[in-house]
Short mmCIF file of C-alpha atoms and ligand atoms in Angstrom, two decimals:
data_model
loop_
_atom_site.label_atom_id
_atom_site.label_comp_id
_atom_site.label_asym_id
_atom_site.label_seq_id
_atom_site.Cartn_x
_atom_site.Cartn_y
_atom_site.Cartn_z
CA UNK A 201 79.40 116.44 76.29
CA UNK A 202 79.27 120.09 77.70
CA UNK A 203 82.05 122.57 76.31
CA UNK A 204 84.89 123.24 78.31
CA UNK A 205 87.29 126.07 79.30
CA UNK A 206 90.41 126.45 81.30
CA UNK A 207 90.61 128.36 84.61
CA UNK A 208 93.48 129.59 85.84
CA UNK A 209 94.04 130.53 89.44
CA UNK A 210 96.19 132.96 90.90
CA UNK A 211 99.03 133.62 92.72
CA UNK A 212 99.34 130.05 92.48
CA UNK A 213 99.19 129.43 88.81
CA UNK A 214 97.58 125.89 88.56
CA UNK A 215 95.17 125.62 85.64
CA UNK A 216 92.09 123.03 85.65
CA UNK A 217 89.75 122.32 82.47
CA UNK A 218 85.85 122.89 83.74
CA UNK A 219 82.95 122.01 81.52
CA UNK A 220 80.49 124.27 81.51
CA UNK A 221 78.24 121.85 83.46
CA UNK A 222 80.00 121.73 86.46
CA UNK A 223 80.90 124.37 89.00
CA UNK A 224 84.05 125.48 89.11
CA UNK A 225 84.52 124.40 92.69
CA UNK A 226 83.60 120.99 91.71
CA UNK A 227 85.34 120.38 88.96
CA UNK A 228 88.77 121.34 91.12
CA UNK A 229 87.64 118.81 93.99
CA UNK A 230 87.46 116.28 91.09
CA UNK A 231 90.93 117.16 89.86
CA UNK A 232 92.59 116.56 93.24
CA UNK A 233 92.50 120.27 94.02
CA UNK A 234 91.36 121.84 97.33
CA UNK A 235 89.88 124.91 97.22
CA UNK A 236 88.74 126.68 100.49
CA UNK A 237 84.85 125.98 100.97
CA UNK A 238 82.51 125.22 103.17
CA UNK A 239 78.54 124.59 102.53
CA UNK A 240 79.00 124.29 98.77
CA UNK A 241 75.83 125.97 98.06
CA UNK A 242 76.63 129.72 98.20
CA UNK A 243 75.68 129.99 101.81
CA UNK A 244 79.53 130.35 103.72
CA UNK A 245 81.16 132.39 101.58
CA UNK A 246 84.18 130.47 101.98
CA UNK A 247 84.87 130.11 98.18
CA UNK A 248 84.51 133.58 97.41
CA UNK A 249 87.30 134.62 94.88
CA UNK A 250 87.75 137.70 92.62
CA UNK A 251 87.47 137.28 88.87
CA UNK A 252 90.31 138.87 87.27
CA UNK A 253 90.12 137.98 83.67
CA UNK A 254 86.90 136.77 81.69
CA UNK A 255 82.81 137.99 81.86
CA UNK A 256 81.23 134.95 80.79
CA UNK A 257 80.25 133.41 84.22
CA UNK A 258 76.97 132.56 85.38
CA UNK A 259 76.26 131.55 89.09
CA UNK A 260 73.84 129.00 90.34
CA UNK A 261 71.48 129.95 93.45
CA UNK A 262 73.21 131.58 96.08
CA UNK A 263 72.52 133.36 99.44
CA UNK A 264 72.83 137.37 98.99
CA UNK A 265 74.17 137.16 102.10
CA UNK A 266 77.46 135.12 100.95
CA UNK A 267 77.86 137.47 97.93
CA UNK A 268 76.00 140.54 97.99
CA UNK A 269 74.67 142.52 94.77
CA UNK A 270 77.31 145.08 95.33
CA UNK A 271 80.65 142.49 95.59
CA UNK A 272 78.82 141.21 92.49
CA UNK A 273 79.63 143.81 89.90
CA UNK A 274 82.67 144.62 91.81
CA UNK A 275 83.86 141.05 90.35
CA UNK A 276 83.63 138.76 93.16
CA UNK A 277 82.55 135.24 92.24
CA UNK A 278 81.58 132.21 94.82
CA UNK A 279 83.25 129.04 93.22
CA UNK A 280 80.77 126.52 94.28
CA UNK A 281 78.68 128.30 92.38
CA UNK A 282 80.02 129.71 89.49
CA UNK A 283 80.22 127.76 85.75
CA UNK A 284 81.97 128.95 83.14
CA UNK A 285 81.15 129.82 79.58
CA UNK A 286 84.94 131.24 77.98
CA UNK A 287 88.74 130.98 79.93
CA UNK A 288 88.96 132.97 82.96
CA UNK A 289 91.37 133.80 85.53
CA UNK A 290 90.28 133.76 89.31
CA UNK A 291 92.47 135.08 92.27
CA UNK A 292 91.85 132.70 95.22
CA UNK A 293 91.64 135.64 97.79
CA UNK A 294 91.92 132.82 100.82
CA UNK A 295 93.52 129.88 100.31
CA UNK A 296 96.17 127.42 101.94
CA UNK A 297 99.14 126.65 100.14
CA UNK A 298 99.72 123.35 102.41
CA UNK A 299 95.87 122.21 101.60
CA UNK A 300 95.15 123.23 97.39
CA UNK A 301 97.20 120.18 96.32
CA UNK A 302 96.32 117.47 99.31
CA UNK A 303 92.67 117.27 97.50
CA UNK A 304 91.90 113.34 97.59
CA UNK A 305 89.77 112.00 95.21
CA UNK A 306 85.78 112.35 95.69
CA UNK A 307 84.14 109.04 96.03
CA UNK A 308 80.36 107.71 95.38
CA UNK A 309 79.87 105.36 98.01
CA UNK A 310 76.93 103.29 99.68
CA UNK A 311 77.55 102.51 103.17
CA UNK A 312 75.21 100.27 105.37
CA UNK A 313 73.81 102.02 108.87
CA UNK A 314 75.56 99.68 111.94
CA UNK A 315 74.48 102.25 114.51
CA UNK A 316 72.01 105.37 114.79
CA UNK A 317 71.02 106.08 118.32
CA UNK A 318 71.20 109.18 120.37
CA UNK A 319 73.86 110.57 122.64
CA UNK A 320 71.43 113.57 124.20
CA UNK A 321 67.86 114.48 123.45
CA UNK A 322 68.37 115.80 120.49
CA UNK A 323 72.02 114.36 118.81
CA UNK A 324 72.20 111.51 117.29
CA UNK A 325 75.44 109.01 116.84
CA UNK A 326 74.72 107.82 113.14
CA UNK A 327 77.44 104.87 112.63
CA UNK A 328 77.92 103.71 108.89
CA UNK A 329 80.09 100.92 107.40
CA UNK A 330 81.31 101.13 103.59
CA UNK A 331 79.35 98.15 101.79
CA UNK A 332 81.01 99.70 97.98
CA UNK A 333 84.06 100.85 98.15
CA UNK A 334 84.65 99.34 101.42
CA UNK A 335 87.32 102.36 102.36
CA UNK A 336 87.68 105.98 102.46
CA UNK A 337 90.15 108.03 102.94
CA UNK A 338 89.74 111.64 104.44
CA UNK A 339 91.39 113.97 106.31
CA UNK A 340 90.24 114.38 109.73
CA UNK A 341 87.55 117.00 110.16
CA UNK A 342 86.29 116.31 106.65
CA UNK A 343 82.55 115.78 105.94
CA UNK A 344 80.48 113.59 103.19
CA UNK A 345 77.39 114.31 101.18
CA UNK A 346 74.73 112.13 102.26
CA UNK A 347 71.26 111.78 99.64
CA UNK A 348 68.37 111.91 101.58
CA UNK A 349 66.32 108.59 100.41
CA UNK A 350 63.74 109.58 98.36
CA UNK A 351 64.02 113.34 97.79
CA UNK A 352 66.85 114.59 94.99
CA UNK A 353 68.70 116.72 98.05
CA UNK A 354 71.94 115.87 100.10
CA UNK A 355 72.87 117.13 103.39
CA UNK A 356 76.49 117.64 104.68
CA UNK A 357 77.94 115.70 107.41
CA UNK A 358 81.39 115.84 109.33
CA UNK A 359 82.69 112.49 110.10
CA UNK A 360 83.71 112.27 113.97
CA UNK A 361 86.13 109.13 113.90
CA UNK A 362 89.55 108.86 111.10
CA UNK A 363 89.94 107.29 108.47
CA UNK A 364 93.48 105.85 109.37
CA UNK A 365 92.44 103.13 111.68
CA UNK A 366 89.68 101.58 109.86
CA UNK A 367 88.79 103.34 106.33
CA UNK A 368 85.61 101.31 106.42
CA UNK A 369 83.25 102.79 109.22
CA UNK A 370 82.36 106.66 109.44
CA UNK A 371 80.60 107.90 112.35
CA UNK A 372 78.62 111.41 112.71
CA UNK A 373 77.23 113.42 115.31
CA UNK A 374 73.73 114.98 113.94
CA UNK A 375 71.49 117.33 115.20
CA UNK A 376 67.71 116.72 115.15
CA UNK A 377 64.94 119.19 113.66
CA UNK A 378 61.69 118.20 113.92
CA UNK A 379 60.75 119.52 110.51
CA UNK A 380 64.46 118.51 108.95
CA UNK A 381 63.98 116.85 105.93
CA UNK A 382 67.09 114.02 106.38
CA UNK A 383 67.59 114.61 110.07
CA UNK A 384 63.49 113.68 111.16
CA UNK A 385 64.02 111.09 108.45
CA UNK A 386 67.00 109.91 110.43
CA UNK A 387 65.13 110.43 113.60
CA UNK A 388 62.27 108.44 112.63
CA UNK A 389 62.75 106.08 109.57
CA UNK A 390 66.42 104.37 109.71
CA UNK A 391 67.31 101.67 111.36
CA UNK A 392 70.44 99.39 111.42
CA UNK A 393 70.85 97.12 107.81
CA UNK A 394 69.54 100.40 105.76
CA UNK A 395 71.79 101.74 103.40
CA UNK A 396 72.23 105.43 102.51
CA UNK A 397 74.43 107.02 99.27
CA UNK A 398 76.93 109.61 100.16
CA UNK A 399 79.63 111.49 98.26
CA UNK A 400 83.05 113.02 99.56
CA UNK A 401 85.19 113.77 101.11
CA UNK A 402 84.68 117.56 101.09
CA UNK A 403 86.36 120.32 103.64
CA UNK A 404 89.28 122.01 104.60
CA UNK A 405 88.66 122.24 108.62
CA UNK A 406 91.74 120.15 108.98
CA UNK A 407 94.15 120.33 111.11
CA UNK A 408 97.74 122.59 110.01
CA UNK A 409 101.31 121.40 111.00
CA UNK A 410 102.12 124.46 111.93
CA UNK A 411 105.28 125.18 114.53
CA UNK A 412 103.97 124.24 117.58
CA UNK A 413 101.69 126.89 118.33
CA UNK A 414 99.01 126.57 120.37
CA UNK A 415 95.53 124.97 119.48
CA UNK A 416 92.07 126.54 120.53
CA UNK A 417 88.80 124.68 119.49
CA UNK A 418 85.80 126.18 120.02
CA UNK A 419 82.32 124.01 119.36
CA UNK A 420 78.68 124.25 119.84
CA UNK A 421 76.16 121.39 118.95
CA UNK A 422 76.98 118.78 116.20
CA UNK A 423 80.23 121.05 115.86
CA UNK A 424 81.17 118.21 118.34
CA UNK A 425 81.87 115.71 115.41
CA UNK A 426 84.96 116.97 112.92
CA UNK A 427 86.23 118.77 116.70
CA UNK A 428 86.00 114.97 118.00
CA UNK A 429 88.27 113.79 114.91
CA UNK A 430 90.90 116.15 115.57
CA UNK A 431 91.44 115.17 118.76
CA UNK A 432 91.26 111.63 117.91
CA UNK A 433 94.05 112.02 115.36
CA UNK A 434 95.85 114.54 117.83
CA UNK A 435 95.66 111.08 120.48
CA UNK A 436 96.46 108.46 117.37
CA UNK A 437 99.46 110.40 116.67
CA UNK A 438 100.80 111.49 120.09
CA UNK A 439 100.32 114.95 119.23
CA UNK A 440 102.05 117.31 122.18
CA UNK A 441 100.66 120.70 121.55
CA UNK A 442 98.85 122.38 124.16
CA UNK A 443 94.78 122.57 123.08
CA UNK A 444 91.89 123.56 124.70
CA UNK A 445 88.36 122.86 123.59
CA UNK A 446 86.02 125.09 124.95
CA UNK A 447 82.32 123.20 123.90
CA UNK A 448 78.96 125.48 124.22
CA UNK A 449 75.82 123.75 125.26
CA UNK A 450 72.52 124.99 126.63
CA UNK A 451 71.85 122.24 129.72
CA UNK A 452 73.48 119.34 130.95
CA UNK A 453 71.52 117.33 129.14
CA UNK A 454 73.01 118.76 125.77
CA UNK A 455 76.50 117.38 126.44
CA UNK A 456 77.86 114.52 125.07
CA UNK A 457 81.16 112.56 124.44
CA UNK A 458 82.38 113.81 127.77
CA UNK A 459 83.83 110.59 129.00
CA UNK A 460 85.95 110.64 126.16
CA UNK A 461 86.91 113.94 126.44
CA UNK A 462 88.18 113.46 129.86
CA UNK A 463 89.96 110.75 128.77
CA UNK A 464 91.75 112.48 126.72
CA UNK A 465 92.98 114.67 128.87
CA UNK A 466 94.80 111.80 130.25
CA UNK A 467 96.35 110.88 126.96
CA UNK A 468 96.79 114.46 125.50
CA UNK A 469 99.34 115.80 128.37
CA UNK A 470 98.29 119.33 127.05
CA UNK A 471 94.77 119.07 126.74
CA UNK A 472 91.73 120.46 128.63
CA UNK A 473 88.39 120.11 127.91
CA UNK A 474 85.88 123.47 128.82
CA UNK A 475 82.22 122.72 128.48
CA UNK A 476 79.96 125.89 129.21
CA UNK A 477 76.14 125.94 129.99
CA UNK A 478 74.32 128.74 128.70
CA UNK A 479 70.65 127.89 130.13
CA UNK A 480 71.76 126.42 133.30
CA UNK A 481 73.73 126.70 136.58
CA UNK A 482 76.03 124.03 137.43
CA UNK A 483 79.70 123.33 139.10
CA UNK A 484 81.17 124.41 135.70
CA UNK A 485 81.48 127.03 133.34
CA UNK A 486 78.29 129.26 132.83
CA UNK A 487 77.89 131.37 129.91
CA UNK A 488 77.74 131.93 126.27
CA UNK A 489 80.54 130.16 124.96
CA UNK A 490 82.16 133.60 123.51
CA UNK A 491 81.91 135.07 126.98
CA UNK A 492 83.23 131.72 129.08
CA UNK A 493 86.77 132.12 126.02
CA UNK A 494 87.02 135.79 126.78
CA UNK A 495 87.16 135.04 130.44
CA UNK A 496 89.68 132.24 130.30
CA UNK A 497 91.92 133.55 127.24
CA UNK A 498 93.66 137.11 127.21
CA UNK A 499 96.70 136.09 124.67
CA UNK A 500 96.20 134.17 122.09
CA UNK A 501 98.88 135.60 119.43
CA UNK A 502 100.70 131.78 119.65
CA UNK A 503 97.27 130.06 118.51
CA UNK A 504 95.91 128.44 116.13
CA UNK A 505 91.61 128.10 116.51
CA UNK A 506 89.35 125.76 114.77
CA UNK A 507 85.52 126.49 114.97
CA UNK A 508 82.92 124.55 114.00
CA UNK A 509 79.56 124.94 114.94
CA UNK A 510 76.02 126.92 114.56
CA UNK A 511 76.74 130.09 111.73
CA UNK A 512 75.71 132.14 114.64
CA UNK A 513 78.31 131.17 116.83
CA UNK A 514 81.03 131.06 114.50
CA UNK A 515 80.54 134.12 113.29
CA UNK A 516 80.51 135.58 117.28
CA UNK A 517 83.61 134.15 117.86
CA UNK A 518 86.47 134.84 114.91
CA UNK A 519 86.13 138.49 115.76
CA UNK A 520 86.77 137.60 119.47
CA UNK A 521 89.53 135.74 118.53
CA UNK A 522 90.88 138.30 116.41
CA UNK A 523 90.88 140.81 119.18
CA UNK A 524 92.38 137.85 121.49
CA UNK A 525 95.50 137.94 118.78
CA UNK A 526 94.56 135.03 116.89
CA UNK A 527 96.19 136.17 113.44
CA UNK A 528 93.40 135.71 110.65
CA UNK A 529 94.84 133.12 108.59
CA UNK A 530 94.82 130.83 111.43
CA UNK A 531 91.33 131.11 112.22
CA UNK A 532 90.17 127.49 110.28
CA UNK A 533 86.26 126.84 110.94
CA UNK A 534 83.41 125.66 109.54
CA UNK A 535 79.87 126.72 109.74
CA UNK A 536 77.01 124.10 109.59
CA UNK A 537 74.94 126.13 107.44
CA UNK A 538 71.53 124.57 106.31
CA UNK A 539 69.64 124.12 103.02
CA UNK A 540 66.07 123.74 104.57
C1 FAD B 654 80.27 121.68 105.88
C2 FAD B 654 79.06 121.28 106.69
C3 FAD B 654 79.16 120.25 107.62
C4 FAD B 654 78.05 119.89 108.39
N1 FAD B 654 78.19 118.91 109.34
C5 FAD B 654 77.14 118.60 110.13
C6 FAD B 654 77.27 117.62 111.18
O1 FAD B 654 78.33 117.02 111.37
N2 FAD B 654 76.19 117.39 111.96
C7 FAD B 654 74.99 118.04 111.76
O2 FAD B 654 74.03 117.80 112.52
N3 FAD B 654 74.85 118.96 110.78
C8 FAD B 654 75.88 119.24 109.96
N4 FAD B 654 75.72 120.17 108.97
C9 FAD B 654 74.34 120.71 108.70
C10 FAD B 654 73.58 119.65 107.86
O3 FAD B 654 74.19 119.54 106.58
C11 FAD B 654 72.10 120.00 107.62
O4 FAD B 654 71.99 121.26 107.07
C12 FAD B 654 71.27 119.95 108.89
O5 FAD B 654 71.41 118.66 109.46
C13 FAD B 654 69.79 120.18 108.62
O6 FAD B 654 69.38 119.25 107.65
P1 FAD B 654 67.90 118.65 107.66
O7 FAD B 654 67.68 118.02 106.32
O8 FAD B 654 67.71 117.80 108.86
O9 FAD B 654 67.00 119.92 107.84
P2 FAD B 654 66.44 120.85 106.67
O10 FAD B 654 65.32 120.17 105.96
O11 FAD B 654 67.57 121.32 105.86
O12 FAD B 654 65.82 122.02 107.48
C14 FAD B 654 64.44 122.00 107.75
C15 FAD B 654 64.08 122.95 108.84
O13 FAD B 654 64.75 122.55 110.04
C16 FAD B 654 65.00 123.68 110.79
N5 FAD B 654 66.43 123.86 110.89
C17 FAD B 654 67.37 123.25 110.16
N6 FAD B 654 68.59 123.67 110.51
C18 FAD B 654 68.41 124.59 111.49
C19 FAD B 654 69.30 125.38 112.26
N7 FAD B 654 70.62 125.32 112.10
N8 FAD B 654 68.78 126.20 113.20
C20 FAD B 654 67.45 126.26 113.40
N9 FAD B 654 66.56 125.55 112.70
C21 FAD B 654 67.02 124.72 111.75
C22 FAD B 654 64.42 124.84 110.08
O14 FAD B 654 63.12 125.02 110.50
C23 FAD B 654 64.49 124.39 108.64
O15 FAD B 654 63.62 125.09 107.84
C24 FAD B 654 76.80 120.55 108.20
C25 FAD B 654 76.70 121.55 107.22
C26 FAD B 654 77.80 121.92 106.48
C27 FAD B 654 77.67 123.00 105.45
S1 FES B 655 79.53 129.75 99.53
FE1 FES B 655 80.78 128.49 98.34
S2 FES B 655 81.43 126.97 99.73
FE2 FES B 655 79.97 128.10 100.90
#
């Protein structure tokens, strides 16, 4: 059994025990805490923390691009990376006091395929039922781990339904490479009876209480799925707040879901649904999805914004948003990020 040591992180002062096997990020999911991440693999930088007390900390792969050389030495740390080797003390430099102690317990599960078929050219609609356990329970806008048969590698997914209706069956939007080692597998190889092994449920792009404010989502590609279980929770749960979902695709032929979304227009009173071609004139909005927000939005100081989507576009919008009033700390996204 590996040797363990206690972290300690600040300003909230909650301590965890993590052997020296496991990441630190881990080990806190495990314990019921939840830690801001994203990818888990030292691509988002979402989990980057500063080390305040202790040396002895050695980091698994990571993306220089998450944590540069230079933030490094300085003492910053990525906690999906980082194990432990003596007790340390890490300041959480972004974290949500309403989220770090709502961490639900990380299942295994196996889960049989009921559905995999496409909703445009290159999305699929993967549906999965629980075979063992037979439930989960995650917060909207969470994602699992799925292994990829055959190869020792798992791939993130959001889930696109809830889990308060029926914790059995979890349904994904997923984008198709041609090359991508599970998503050409998906493409190609699985068919309805298979079963696939997944782990979770991971993320923090959930959606915040809050006072009312307003909600922006912004999406582009498979960002459709965890965007697509907040507004299904906002409709279970009669949710009143004015939200507007402004959804980037190249052609016509890249959107999906929009009966639904018009539907819930209807049910939502404040709701209104904005999908934007990039590559293609039509009767709606043309654009980059950046440019088609900054035409519509010029106050957005009352907001709260939820992005999920390509890094690319994420990372083009929050300083948009910014500039558009939307104060940092409610700026929740998540970037698909890829391992491939
Ligand atoms: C928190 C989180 C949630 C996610 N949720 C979803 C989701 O709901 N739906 C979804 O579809 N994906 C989601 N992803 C991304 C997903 O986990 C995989 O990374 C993605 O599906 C590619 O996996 P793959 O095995 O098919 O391709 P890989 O084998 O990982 O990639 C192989 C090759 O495919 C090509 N490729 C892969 N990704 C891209 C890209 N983004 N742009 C251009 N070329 C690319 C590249 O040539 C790459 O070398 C999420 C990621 C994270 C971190
Ligand atoms: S870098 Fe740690 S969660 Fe993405």
């Amino acid at each position: 059994m590996a040797d363990k040591h206690v972290v300690r992180f600040e300003p909230v002062g909650i301590e965890i025990e993590v052997g020296e096997d496991q990441a630190v990020l881990r080990a806190a999911a495990e314990q019921g805490l939840m830690l801001m991440h994203g990818c888990k693999e030292g691509q988002c930088a979402s989990c980057k923390s500063f080390v305040l007390d202790g040396d002895d900390i050695e980091l698994d792969r990571y993306s220089t691009f998450a944590l540069p050389d230079y933030e490094k030495e300085e003492g910053y740390t990525l906690l999906c990376r980082a194990h432990v080797y003596e007790d340390v003390t890490i300041e959480l430099l972004n974290f949500d006091e309403e989220m770090i102690r709502s961490g639900l317990p990380i299942v295994n599960a196996v889960a049989e395929v009921v559905a995999n078929d496409p909703v445009t050219h290159d999305l699929r609609h993967l549906v999965l039922r629980l075979a063992e356990p037979k439930e989960l329970t995650f917060f909207p806008g969470q994602y699992v781990d799925i292994a990829v048969p055959g190869a020792e590698a798992t791939r993130s997914f959001s889930m696109a339904n809830t889990s308060s209706r029926d914790g059995g069956r979890l349904e994904f939007v997923i984008k198709v490479y041609p090359d991508g080692l599970f998503s050409h597998f998906l493409d190609t190889r699985v068919a309805v009876g298979d079963r696939l092994s997944l782990t979770g449920p991971f993320g923090v792009f959930t959606l915040r209480e809050g006072h009312g404010e307003d909600l922006l989502f912004v999406g582009g590609g498979a960002g459709m799925a965890p965007i697509l279980a907040l507004l299904r929770s906002m409709a279970e749960r009669g949710v009143q707040r004015r939200a507007t979902y402004y959804y980037g695709a190249r052609r016509r032929r890249d959107l999906c879901f929009e009966q639904e979304l018009r539907a819930l227009e209807k049910t939502l009173p404040g709701f209104r649904y904005v999908p934007a071609l990039s590559e293609e004139d039509w009767d709606g909005e043309v654009g980059l999805i950046t440019d088609v927000v900054r035409r519509h939005e010029h106050d957005l100081r009352n907001t709260h914004a939820y992005l999920c989507g390509p890094p690319p576009m994420v990372e083009a919008a929050m300083p948009l948003l910014t500039a558009l009033g939307v104060p940092q700390k409610h700026i929740y996204f998540d970037k698909f990020t890829t391992t491939g």
